Amino acid sequence: MQVTPFCLIVGHLLPYSMSDSNRTDFINPSTFILLGIPGLEAAHVWISIPFSTMYVIAIFGNLAILFIVKREPSLHGPMYYFLCMLAVTDLVLSTSILPKMLSIFWFNIREINFSACLTQMYLIHCFIVTESGILVAMAFDRYVAICDPLRHSTILTNPVVTKIGLVVVLRGSMLVLPYVLLARQWPYCRTNIIPHTHCEHMAVVKLACADIRVSSYYGLSVAILVISMDVLFIAVSYIQILRAIFSLPTKDARLKTFGTCISHLCTILVFYISALFSSLTYRFGQNVALHFHVLIANVYFLVPSMLNPIIYGVRTKQIRNRLLHLFTHKGI
């Protein structure tokens, strides 16, 4: 059975139907069985080493970001509040997948309750959409800071930042909720085996004995809506930012101003390039082994969560100095 990687942001599956007059053996999907990485079961323990390493880096890195921003008054501003939202999103995303994956790899615990499977599906897709929305909010912050710096503090007040955060979370929650509602209503037949490490949306609904085109079309619509709107808004913001930067009188001023956007640009590239690669691997990699698809899908989740705190830790002077202070107990 072919299973797709997680391609919510850039691409989704084509319509798929499992309607079949001969399929009459129904089961109660009280549990599903996650196979892990099909074909590489003997190497699960070894594969777990890089994944668990990335997970540890993601957890400690994002927790460090949250701790530093909370403790450092100079970082109590819109840019760093959005960064904290990004850190929380990365923590939820990686924790939604890795513990169960490692339980498969280390202890061969493959069963997952049907409700838990749908919950995992919801969290994964919801926070992927949320992370994309946070990147849009961060682009807006950079736009206001560079194109209208005198009004930055009056436009992006704490209540406004809070409202933006709520809108981003609500958007992800509402757009992804039909995934779970539709998946719950389908009848499931014969097999409850999912050849994946987690409950990816289409990997689950493909097991249904019903016409699942509604789920497929809806997932495709959400993907197109999210990617087109978010990328368009980010592109427009940076076009205006670049126009403002090139209008500055000196080269040093232009470089210094552009330097404030480097961390955000790197985060955008990591997130969307990972999504694009995962999507292209599925769409044009029909002859690629299933285990490669599953590996790419998991890398897509972990790499941004691991790299985001590293990018901001290296590029942001205040965060870098605070980290050094924590480890050396000396002021920088």
PDB file of C-alpha atoms in Angstrom, residues 9 32 44 64 70 79 139 160 190 256 269 272 320:
ATOM      1  CA  ILE A   9       1.666  22.957   3.001  1.00  0.00           C
ATOM      2  CA  PHE A  32      -4.397   1.134  14.497  1.00  0.00           C
ATOM      3  CA  HIS A  44      14.886   0.995  13.541  1.00  0.00           C
ATOM      4  CA  ALA A  64      15.975  27.891  25.893  1.00  0.00           C
ATOM      5  CA  LYS A  70      10.970  35.505  29.528  1.00  0.00           C
ATOM      6  CA  MET A  79       9.513  40.040  17.209  1.00  0.00           C
ATOM      7  CA  ALA A 139       7.033  39.005   8.131  1.00  0.00           C
ATOM      8  CA  VAL A 160      -2.442  43.439  18.923  1.00  0.00           C
ATOM      9  CA  ARG A 190     -10.075  -5.445   6.698  1.00  0.00           C
ATOM     10  CA  LYS A 256      22.458  46.583   9.034  1.00  0.00           C
ATOM     11  CA  LEU A 269      13.535  28.872   3.685  1.00  0.00           C
ATOM     12  CA  TYR A 272       9.026  25.889   2.932  1.00  0.00           C
ATOM     13  CA  ARG A 320      23.350  34.581  21.791  1.00  0.00           C
TER      14      ARG A 320
END
